[in-house]
């Protein structure tokens, strides 16, 4: 078979591909760094021809007209597994063009296949090689599963999308249509940690042993943790998201992946998001495997790594150990993502630790993030029966197996000093202490 000829037969213009979308179509798109700009930039142009079109997405990196304009209520809806700033903005404006899909990352895609099998999967791919293979490049959270199950598969082939290793390969014979669309991959700049975040990170670094395998999230606290690991040896990575901070630790010989009990010698992740420097590092790197989210984030897979440590951040923790990381009361902010997946997996690991990190105050120090009870309407991201370690700038509370009374006392002790007396009074009223 001449794969170049097959590719040419399947090659469409963007306008012709958009013309394949019909009313009530269910479309799933690839996520974050790999979101298909051609489709999402232009979908709103079909408004006079279609209605009831749903787009399932995750962490949109840009504001797209089809969900940022209330005139498209009823025409398009962006149903998201994880809110980003643009989607949050549309939701807070009251637009009916966005909605959240509750999920744990490891089964987000497969659950969606049960309830809303897609008519179209529209993704992004690296250019085809001489054997007819493209790759899904920087994200395989659910993308490979959608390629295998959607009624129609359309890929925007982007010359700037790096070729990657793992389970990202897609053969031209598996694809219905391709579009050639060159655009810059979205970047996420490195966030420098604040002094408070550095204090939190110092406590977390005390919990990480030589030879540990880490799941590190993104943001100031995880970045600060990475900077404090330079006295560690032979760390490994099994993480939902490959981040910039891992490169420097690898280049300094701190991350070697050599003592991992699962996939030794390999970085294991399910998507990558960062800067051009990071994308260059990931490109055609056989030491980085981007595997399916339903595998990477399966708690029972994660637990096979001995000394597995997950580091996640939270918005609020109550005195019984309930964690909310995705909302402020009824105001939806982000999503569960892989937090519960990785926390459970690490807690089940031999010698593992599930760490929830948070600053003790918000709104410029006017409110405590450790509260007697979660605010009304708050979703529970990590249930209290799963809680392990909670870390703030004031210390570490190891809550696993403790009674409610013991938990409340331990959490008050790592709350901000300005709020400890009030927390004790409220805890006493609630018969927690």
Tab-separated table of C-alpha atoms in Angstrom:
chain	number	residue	atom	x	y	z
A	1	UNK	CA	0.000	0.000	0.000
A	2	UNK	CA	1.231	3.480	-0.850
A	3	UNK	CA	0.497	5.331	2.392
A	4	UNK	CA	1.137	8.746	0.838
A	5	UNK	CA	-1.591	8.094	-1.727
A	6	UNK	CA	-4.010	7.004	0.991
A	7	UNK	CA	-3.161	10.153	2.931
A	8	UNK	CA	-3.908	12.298	-0.142
A	9	UNK	CA	-7.280	10.578	-0.593
A	10	UNK	CA	-8.234	11.394	2.972
A	11	UNK	CA	-6.946	14.973	2.901
A	12	UNK	CA	-9.681	17.620	3.139
A	13	UNK	CA	-9.774	21.382	3.407
A	14	UNK	CA	-10.901	22.728	6.765
A	15	UNK	CA	-14.139	24.030	5.252
A	16	UNK	CA	-14.967	20.637	3.750
A	17	UNK	CA	-14.276	18.932	7.079
A	18	UNK	CA	-16.477	21.421	8.925
A	19	UNK	CA	-19.223	20.601	6.440
A	20	UNK	CA	-19.326	17.056	7.821
A	21	UNK	CA	-20.739	18.331	11.131
A	22	UNK	CA	-24.520	17.955	11.395
A	23	UNK	CA	-27.153	18.970	13.940
A	24	UNK	CA	-27.020	17.053	17.237
A	25	UNK	CA	-23.577	15.646	16.495
A	26	UNK	CA	-21.530	14.713	19.535
A	27	UNK	CA	-17.884	15.696	19.020
A	28	UNK	CA	-14.942	14.857	21.293
A	29	UNK	CA	-11.760	16.884	20.836
A	30	UNK	CA	-8.195	16.287	22.005
A	31	UNK	CA	-7.114	18.276	25.012
A	32	UNK	CA	-4.908	21.103	26.276
A	33	UNK	CA	-1.737	21.407	24.180
A	34	UNK	CA	-3.366	19.288	21.469
A	35	UNK	CA	-6.739	20.993	21.163
A	36	UNK	CA	-7.689	21.311	17.463
A	37	UNK	CA	-7.506	25.004	16.734
A	38	UNK	CA	-8.954	24.705	13.235
A	39	UNK	CA	-12.211	23.210	14.467
A	40	UNK	CA	-12.580	25.247	17.647
A	41	UNK	CA	-11.750	28.591	16.026
A	42	UNK	CA	-14.328	28.069	13.285
A	43	UNK	CA	-17.135	25.941	14.716
A	44	UNK	CA	-19.324	28.995	15.411
A	45	UNK	CA	-19.459	29.694	11.667
A	46	UNK	CA	-21.845	26.735	11.330
A	47	UNK	CA	-24.442	28.357	13.599
A	48	UNK	CA	-26.881	29.065	10.775
A	49	UNK	CA	-26.748	25.442	9.584
A	50	UNK	CA	-26.770	23.306	12.753
A	51	UNK	CA	-28.190	23.119	16.260
A	52	UNK	CA	-27.653	20.989	19.334
A	53	UNK	CA	-23.964	20.277	18.638
A	54	UNK	CA	-22.001	19.197	21.725
A	55	UNK	CA	-18.226	19.375	22.067
A	56	UNK	CA	-16.571	17.352	24.819
A	57	UNK	CA	-13.266	18.934	25.806
A	58	UNK	CA	-10.806	19.228	28.672
A	59	UNK	CA	-8.894	22.300	29.838
A	60	UNK	CA	-9.459	24.606	26.876
A	61	UNK	CA	-6.403	26.819	26.483
A	62	UNK	CA	-8.109	29.596	24.531
A	63	UNK	CA	-11.397	31.467	24.374
A	64	UNK	CA	-13.381	30.110	21.437
A	65	UNK	CA	-16.433	31.910	20.017
A	66	UNK	CA	-18.729	28.868	20.050
A	67	UNK	CA	-18.858	28.867	23.876
A	68	UNK	CA	-17.812	32.458	24.694
A	69	UNK	CA	-20.849	34.086	23.088
A	70	UNK	CA	-24.354	33.628	24.600
A	71	UNK	CA	-25.935	33.932	21.156
A	72	UNK	CA	-24.911	30.290	20.647
A	73	UNK	CA	-27.011	29.003	23.566
A	74	UNK	CA	-28.825	25.951	22.211
A	75	UNK	CA	-26.633	25.784	19.117
A	76	UNK	CA	-23.395	24.646	20.737
A	77	UNK	CA	-22.399	23.413	24.163
A	78	UNK	CA	-18.882	22.825	25.429
A	79	UNK	CA	-19.068	19.985	27.965
A	80	UNK	CA	-15.779	19.912	29.818
A	81	UNK	CA	-14.012	17.363	31.998
A	82	UNK	CA	-11.969	20.159	33.612
A	83	UNK	CA	-12.686	23.883	33.657
A	84	UNK	CA	-9.967	26.259	32.500
A	85	UNK	CA	-10.082	30.037	32.836
A	86	UNK	CA	-11.994	30.583	29.547
A	87	UNK	CA	-14.672	27.992	30.370
A	88	UNK	CA	-14.946	29.277	33.916
A	89	UNK	CA	-15.447	32.784	32.531
A	90	UNK	CA	-18.337	31.614	30.334
A	91	UNK	CA	-19.920	29.697	33.222
A	92	UNK	CA	-19.696	32.648	35.604
A	93	UNK	CA	-21.280	34.891	32.962
A	94	UNK	CA	-24.269	32.551	33.029
A	95	UNK	CA	-23.905	31.301	29.465
A	96	UNK	CA	-25.644	27.997	28.708
A	97	UNK	CA	-22.839	27.090	26.320
A	98	UNK	CA	-20.737	25.273	28.943
A	99	UNK	CA	-21.239	22.440	31.417
A	100	UNK	CA	-19.014	20.284	33.619
A	101	UNK	CA	-18.704	16.483	33.413
A	102	UNK	CA	-17.938	14.989	36.863
A	103	UNK	CA	-15.209	12.380	36.468
A	104	UNK	CA	-12.069	10.721	37.675
A	105	UNK	CA	-9.489	11.096	34.929
A	106	UNK	CA	-8.700	7.412	34.531
A	107	UNK	CA	-12.248	6.601	33.439
A	108	UNK	CA	-13.359	9.930	31.960
A	109	UNK	CA	-13.097	8.745	28.359
A	110	UNK	CA	-14.495	5.254	28.830
A	111	UNK	CA	-17.441	6.571	30.867
A	112	UNK	CA	-18.199	9.052	28.093
A	113	UNK	CA	-18.236	6.219	25.563
A	114	UNK	CA	-20.938	4.505	27.628
A	115	UNK	CA	-23.222	7.527	27.910
A	116	UNK	CA	-22.367	9.676	24.858
A	117	UNK	CA	-20.573	7.721	22.169
A	118	UNK	CA	-19.061	10.345	19.846
A	119	UNK	CA	-20.129	10.828	16.261
A	120	UNK	CA	-16.766	12.519	15.615
A	121	UNK	CA	-13.395	12.512	17.296
A	122	UNK	CA	-11.466	15.564	16.104
A	123	UNK	CA	-7.863	15.642	17.247
A	124	UNK	CA	-4.350	16.792	16.419
A	125	UNK	CA	-1.487	14.668	15.127
A	126	UNK	CA	2.181	14.918	14.233
A	127	UNK	CA	3.045	14.484	10.521
A	128	UNK	CA	2.853	11.008	8.997
A	129	UNK	CA	6.047	8.958	8.654
A	130	UNK	CA	7.016	6.734	5.715
A	131	UNK	CA	5.151	3.782	7.253
A	132	UNK	CA	1.849	5.634	7.492
A	133	UNK	CA	2.022	6.424	11.210
A	134	UNK	CA	1.184	9.707	12.872
A	135	UNK	CA	1.180	10.264	16.642
A	136	UNK	CA	-1.337	11.918	18.925
A	137	UNK	CA	1.683	13.888	20.073
A	138	UNK	CA	1.373	15.416	23.557
A	139	UNK	CA	-1.892	13.984	24.896
A	140	UNK	CA	-3.331	10.501	25.266
A	141	UNK	CA	-5.669	10.931	28.226
A	142	UNK	CA	-8.653	9.602	26.259
A	143	UNK	CA	-7.653	10.333	22.663
A	144	UNK	CA	-6.560	6.841	21.616
A	145	UNK	CA	-9.789	5.391	23.035
A	146	UNK	CA	-11.773	7.879	20.951
A	147	UNK	CA	-9.868	6.998	17.780
A	148	UNK	CA	-10.898	3.388	18.321
A	149	UNK	CA	-14.565	4.097	19.086
A	150	UNK	CA	-15.816	7.250	17.340
A	151	UNK	CA	-17.926	6.853	14.205
A	152	UNK	CA	-15.653	9.300	12.367
A	153	UNK	CA	-12.035	10.287	13.082
A	154	UNK	CA	-10.657	13.613	11.834
A	155	UNK	CA	-7.115	14.746	12.618
A	156	UNK	CA	-5.532	18.145	12.135
A	157	UNK	CA	-1.970	17.330	11.100
A	158	UNK	CA	0.261	19.988	12.617
A	159	UNK	CA	3.903	20.128	11.562
A	160	UNK	CA	4.684	21.710	14.939
A	161	UNK	CA	3.259	18.787	16.918
A	162	UNK	CA	6.143	16.615	18.161
A	163	UNK	CA	6.332	12.920	17.439
A	164	UNK	CA	6.043	10.985	20.710
A	165	UNK	CA	6.440	7.459	22.049
A	166	UNK	CA	4.107	5.187	23.981
A	167	UNK	CA	0.549	4.505	22.847
A	168	UNK	CA	0.203	7.633	20.747
A	169	UNK	CA	0.680	6.037	17.317
A	170	UNK	CA	-2.242	6.281	14.892
A	171	UNK	CA	-2.055	4.763	11.412
A	172	UNK	CA	-3.525	6.577	8.438
A	173	UNK	CA	-5.741	3.544	7.816
A	174	UNK	CA	-7.509	4.238	11.156
A	175	UNK	CA	-8.404	7.801	10.192
A	176	UNK	CA	-11.329	8.950	8.063
A	177	UNK	CA	-10.067	12.417	7.191
A	178	UNK	CA	-6.983	14.576	7.715
A	179	UNK	CA	-6.552	18.345	7.543
A	180	UNK	CA	-3.208	20.092	7.344
A	181	UNK	CA	-3.131	22.951	9.822
A	182	UNK	CA	0.095	24.488	11.106
A	183	UNK	CA	-0.261	26.426	14.359
A	184	UNK	CA	1.774	27.106	17.478
A	185	UNK	CA	1.189	24.677	20.317
A	186	UNK	CA	-0.258	26.399	23.398
A	187	UNK	CA	2.327	27.004	26.101
A	188	UNK	CA	2.105	27.273	29.853
A	189	UNK	CA	4.847	29.404	31.410
A	190	UNK	CA	6.679	28.249	34.510
A	191	UNK	CA	5.088	29.726	37.657
A	192	UNK	CA	7.603	30.961	40.208
A	193	UNK	CA	6.601	29.912	43.730
A	194	UNK	CA	5.710	32.420	46.419
A	195	UNK	CA	7.379	32.405	49.832
A	196	UNK	CA	4.348	30.624	51.305
A	197	UNK	CA	4.559	27.956	48.624
A	198	UNK	CA	8.263	27.504	49.345
A	199	UNK	CA	7.462	26.863	53.017
A	200	UNK	CA	4.871	24.250	52.027
A	201	UNK	CA	7.343	22.651	49.642
A	202	UNK	CA	9.997	22.317	52.367
A	203	UNK	CA	7.600	20.236	54.448
A	204	UNK	CA	6.681	18.092	51.449
A	205	UNK	CA	10.322	17.472	50.557
A	206	UNK	CA	10.799	15.947	54.032
A	207	UNK	CA	8.300	13.244	53.090
A	208	UNK	CA	10.077	12.223	49.867
A	209	UNK	CA	12.662	9.476	50.166
A	210	UNK	CA	15.447	8.447	47.800
A	211	UNK	CA	14.096	6.069	45.166
A	212	UNK	CA	10.540	7.425	45.396
A	213	UNK	CA	8.320	7.635	42.324
A	214	UNK	CA	6.496	10.945	42.026
A	215	UNK	CA	3.325	12.383	40.626
A	216	UNK	CA	3.811	16.148	40.553
A	217	UNK	CA	1.085	18.515	39.477
A	218	UNK	CA	1.430	22.043	38.180
A	219	UNK	CA	1.623	25.434	39.826
A	220	UNK	CA	3.659	27.222	42.450
A	221	UNK	CA	3.702	24.480	45.100
A	222	UNK	CA	4.758	21.612	42.793
A	223	UNK	CA	7.381	23.853	41.166
A	224	UNK	CA	8.719	24.760	44.594
A	225	UNK	CA	8.862	21.084	45.577
A	226	UNK	CA	10.901	20.265	42.481
A	227	UNK	CA	13.455	22.933	43.405
A	228	UNK	CA	13.910	21.347	46.846
A	229	UNK	CA	14.662	17.812	45.677
A	230	UNK	CA	18.275	18.311	44.713
A	231	UNK	CA	19.518	16.316	47.705
A	232	UNK	CA	17.450	13.277	46.660
A	233	UNK	CA	18.660	10.335	44.606
A	234	UNK	CA	17.169	8.084	41.934
A	235	UNK	CA	13.690	9.567	41.820
A	236	UNK	CA	11.203	8.292	39.268
A	237	UNK	CA	8.174	9.758	37.509
A	238	UNK	CA	4.731	8.196	37.001
A	239	UNK	CA	2.460	11.180	36.536
A	240	UNK	CA	-0.682	12.335	34.854
A	241	UNK	CA	1.027	15.433	33.484
A	242	UNK	CA	4.620	15.809	32.322
A	243	UNK	CA	5.860	19.201	33.515
A	244	UNK	CA	8.791	21.520	32.981
A	245	UNK	CA	10.240	20.947	36.449
A	246	UNK	CA	11.030	17.317	35.639
A	247	UNK	CA	13.536	18.206	32.905
A	248	UNK	CA	15.963	20.044	35.164
A	249	UNK	CA	15.856	17.251	37.756
A	250	UNK	CA	16.570	14.709	35.012
A	251	UNK	CA	19.470	16.739	33.620
A	252	UNK	CA	20.968	16.991	37.128
A	253	UNK	CA	20.758	13.228	37.595
A	254	UNK	CA	18.177	13.430	40.387
A	255	UNK	CA	15.428	11.817	38.345
A	256	UNK	CA	16.804	8.594	36.864
A	257	UNK	CA	13.692	6.373	36.868
A	258	UNK	CA	16.104	3.523	37.647
A	259	UNK	CA	14.503	2.361	40.911
A	260	UNK	CA	10.911	2.345	39.720
A	261	UNK	CA	9.136	-0.956	40.274
A	262	UNK	CA	6.874	-0.307	37.276
A	263	UNK	CA	8.324	0.815	33.941
A	264	UNK	CA	11.895	1.275	35.217
A	265	UNK	CA	13.938	3.651	33.079
A	266	UNK	CA	10.883	5.454	31.682
A	267	UNK	CA	9.018	8.654	32.403
A	268	UNK	CA	5.360	7.612	32.371
A	269	UNK	CA	2.687	10.248	31.735
A	270	UNK	CA	-0.564	10.723	29.885
A	271	UNK	CA	-0.149	14.309	28.618
A	272	UNK	CA	2.439	17.094	28.516
A	273	UNK	CA	1.988	20.845	28.891
A	274	UNK	CA	4.677	23.483	29.216
A	275	UNK	CA	6.949	25.604	27.064
A	276	UNK	CA	8.696	25.101	23.734
A	277	UNK	CA	11.757	23.913	25.667
A	278	UNK	CA	9.723	21.117	27.201
A	279	UNK	CA	8.098	20.153	23.902
A	280	UNK	CA	11.544	19.894	22.342
A	281	UNK	CA	12.646	17.621	25.198
A	282	UNK	CA	9.628	15.347	24.729
A	283	UNK	CA	9.937	15.168	20.932
A	284	UNK	CA	10.989	11.687	19.739
A	285	UNK	CA	12.304	10.943	23.250
A	286	UNK	CA	12.191	7.163	23.825
A	287	UNK	CA	12.584	7.725	27.565
A	288	UNK	CA	9.106	9.286	27.773
A	289	UNK	CA	6.059	7.076	27.274
A	290	UNK	CA	2.708	8.829	26.846
A	291	UNK	CA	0.212	6.099	27.669
A	292	UNK	CA	-3.586	6.043	27.953
A	293	UNK	CA	-5.086	7.867	30.893
A	294	UNK	CA	-7.175	4.841	31.810
A	295	UNK	CA	-3.909	2.990	32.435
A	296	UNK	CA	-1.571	5.692	33.788
A	297	UNK	CA	-4.138	6.999	36.282
A	298	UNK	CA	-5.658	3.691	37.317
A	299	UNK	CA	-5.057	3.649	41.105
A	300	UNK	CA	-4.228	-0.056	40.984
A	301	UNK	CA	-1.564	0.607	38.352
A	302	UNK	CA	-0.145	3.580	40.275
A	303	UNK	CA	0.049	1.458	43.415
A	304	UNK	CA	2.465	-0.945	41.703
A	305	UNK	CA	5.141	1.731	42.097
A	306	UNK	CA	6.728	1.284	45.502
A	307	UNK	CA	7.314	4.520	47.459
A	308	UNK	CA	4.801	6.256	45.204
A	309	UNK	CA	4.179	9.870	46.244
A	310	UNK	CA	1.360	11.985	44.822
A	311	UNK	CA	1.407	15.755	45.370
A	312	UNK	CA	-1.858	17.572	44.729
A	313	UNK	CA	-3.237	20.929	45.798
A	314	UNK	CA	-6.587	21.849	47.314
A	315	UNK	CA	-8.860	24.848	47.740
A	316	UNK	CA	-10.386	23.820	51.087
A	317	UNK	CA	-10.048	21.047	53.675
A	318	UNK	CA	-12.528	20.591	56.506
A	319	UNK	CA	-11.685	19.410	60.005
A	320	UNK	CA	-12.831	15.844	59.322
A	321	UNK	CA	-10.414	15.519	56.376
A	322	UNK	CA	-12.752	16.137	53.454
A	323	UNK	CA	-10.907	17.801	50.554
A	324	UNK	CA	-12.445	20.149	47.982
A	325	UNK	CA	-10.095	21.001	45.111
A	326	UNK	CA	-12.486	21.933	42.327
A	327	UNK	CA	-15.020	24.484	43.543
A	328	UNK	CA	-15.687	27.334	45.926
A	329	UNK	CA	-19.048	26.356	47.317
A	330	UNK	CA	-21.344	26.033	44.317
A	331	UNK	CA	-18.982	28.031	42.078
A	332	UNK	CA	-17.273	25.444	39.920
A	333	UNK	CA	-13.609	26.278	39.454
A	334	UNK	CA	-11.643	23.396	37.867
A	335	UNK	CA	-12.299	19.664	38.170
A	336	UNK	CA	-11.417	16.448	39.946
A	337	UNK	CA	-8.988	15.532	37.178
A	338	UNK	CA	-6.594	12.852	38.361
A	339	UNK	CA	-6.404	13.984	41.975
A	340	UNK	CA	-8.383	11.149	43.516
A	341	UNK	CA	-6.815	8.629	41.119
A	342	UNK	CA	-3.264	9.516	42.066
A	343	UNK	CA	-3.989	10.079	45.756
A	344	UNK	CA	-5.571	6.641	46.092
A	345	UNK	CA	-2.863	4.954	44.066
A	346	UNK	CA	-0.079	6.493	46.138
A	347	UNK	CA	-1.835	5.667	49.408
A	348	UNK	CA	-2.129	2.018	48.344
A	349	UNK	CA	1.514	1.816	47.290
A	350	UNK	CA	4.068	0.013	49.466
A	351	UNK	CA	5.737	2.885	51.338
A	352	UNK	CA	3.621	5.394	49.405
A	353	UNK	CA	2.169	8.735	50.449
A	354	UNK	CA	-0.826	10.727	49.216
A	355	UNK	CA	-0.167	14.413	49.900
A	356	UNK	CA	-2.698	17.245	49.743
A	357	UNK	CA	-1.078	20.680	49.911
A	358	UNK	CA	-2.755	24.028	50.481
A	359	UNK	CA	-2.073	27.561	51.651
A	360	UNK	CA	-3.783	28.259	54.954
A	361	UNK	CA	-5.512	31.465	53.858
A	362	UNK	CA	-7.202	33.000	50.837
A	363	UNK	CA	-8.436	36.461	49.848
A	364	UNK	CA	-5.275	38.144	51.139
A	365	UNK	CA	-5.348	36.373	54.458
A	366	UNK	CA	-8.953	37.206	55.319
A	367	UNK	CA	-10.336	33.648	55.277
A	368	UNK	CA	-9.048	30.276	56.398
A	369	UNK	CA	-8.814	27.440	53.880
A	370	UNK	CA	-9.065	24.938	56.732
A	371	UNK	CA	-12.715	25.100	57.774
A	372	UNK	CA	-15.011	23.340	60.257
A	373	UNK	CA	-17.251	22.111	57.441
A	374	UNK	CA	-17.016	22.457	53.680
A	375	UNK	CA	-19.172	25.326	52.355
A	376	UNK	CA	-22.662	24.327	51.268
A	377	UNK	CA	-22.629	22.797	47.802
A	378	UNK	CA	-18.908	21.995	47.740
A	379	UNK	CA	-18.061	18.762	45.906
A	380	UNK	CA	-15.778	16.368	47.795
A	381	UNK	CA	-12.705	15.711	45.642
A	382	UNK	CA	-10.910	13.425	48.101
A	383	UNK	CA	-13.217	11.770	50.656
A	384	UNK	CA	-12.145	11.804	54.269
A	385	UNK	CA	-11.810	8.024	54.286
A	386	UNK	CA	-9.053	8.378	51.657
A	387	UNK	CA	-7.092	11.209	53.233
A	388	UNK	CA	-3.430	10.617	54.055
A	389	UNK	CA	-1.198	13.697	54.482
A	390	UNK	CA	-2.256	17.352	54.531
A	391	UNK	CA	0.563	19.900	54.317
A	392	UNK	CA	0.444	23.671	54.812
A	393	UNK	CA	3.126	26.283	55.370
A	394	UNK	CA	2.742	25.559	59.106
A	395	UNK	CA	3.442	21.847	59.027
A	396	UNK	CA	2.303	18.323	58.238
A	397	UNK	CA	-0.823	16.509	59.446
A	398	UNK	CA	-0.792	12.757	58.881
A	399	UNK	CA	-4.483	11.880	59.086
A	400	UNK	CA	-4.689	8.317	57.797
A	401	UNK	CA	-6.489	6.129	60.333
A	402	UNK	CA	-7.146	8.929	62.828
A	403	UNK	CA	-10.473	9.602	64.502
A	404	UNK	CA	-12.418	12.751	63.698
A	405	UNK	CA	-11.311	14.255	67.016
A	406	UNK	CA	-7.640	13.514	66.280
A	407	UNK	CA	-7.968	14.866	62.743
A	408	UNK	CA	-9.559	18.094	63.863
A	409	UNK	CA	-6.812	18.681	66.404
A	410	UNK	CA	-4.063	17.911	63.865
A	411	UNK	CA	-5.574	20.216	61.233
A	412	UNK	CA	-6.089	23.102	63.655
A	413	UNK	CA	-2.390	22.816	64.514
A	414	UNK	CA	-1.358	23.440	60.878
A	415	UNK	CA	-3.978	26.136	60.219
A	416	UNK	CA	-3.001	29.792	60.150
A	417	UNK	CA	-2.445	31.019	63.750
A	418	UNK	CA	-4.948	33.849	63.252
A	419	UNK	CA	-7.764	31.321	62.811
A	420	UNK	CA	-6.846	28.521	65.234
A	421	UNK	CA	-8.890	29.736	68.197
A	422	UNK	CA	-11.987	30.250	66.087
A	423	UNK	CA	-11.553	26.824	64.474
A	424	UNK	CA	-11.336	25.216	67.918
A	425	UNK	CA	-14.523	26.992	69.035
A	426	UNK	CA	-16.407	25.906	65.910
A	427	UNK	CA	-15.060	22.360	66.224
A	428	UNK	CA	-16.271	22.205	69.826
A	429	UNK	CA	-19.752	23.374	68.807
A	430	UNK	CA	-19.852	20.618	66.196
A	431	UNK	CA	-18.611	18.069	68.772
A	432	UNK	CA	-15.526	17.419	66.636
A	433	UNK	CA	-13.139	18.213	69.509
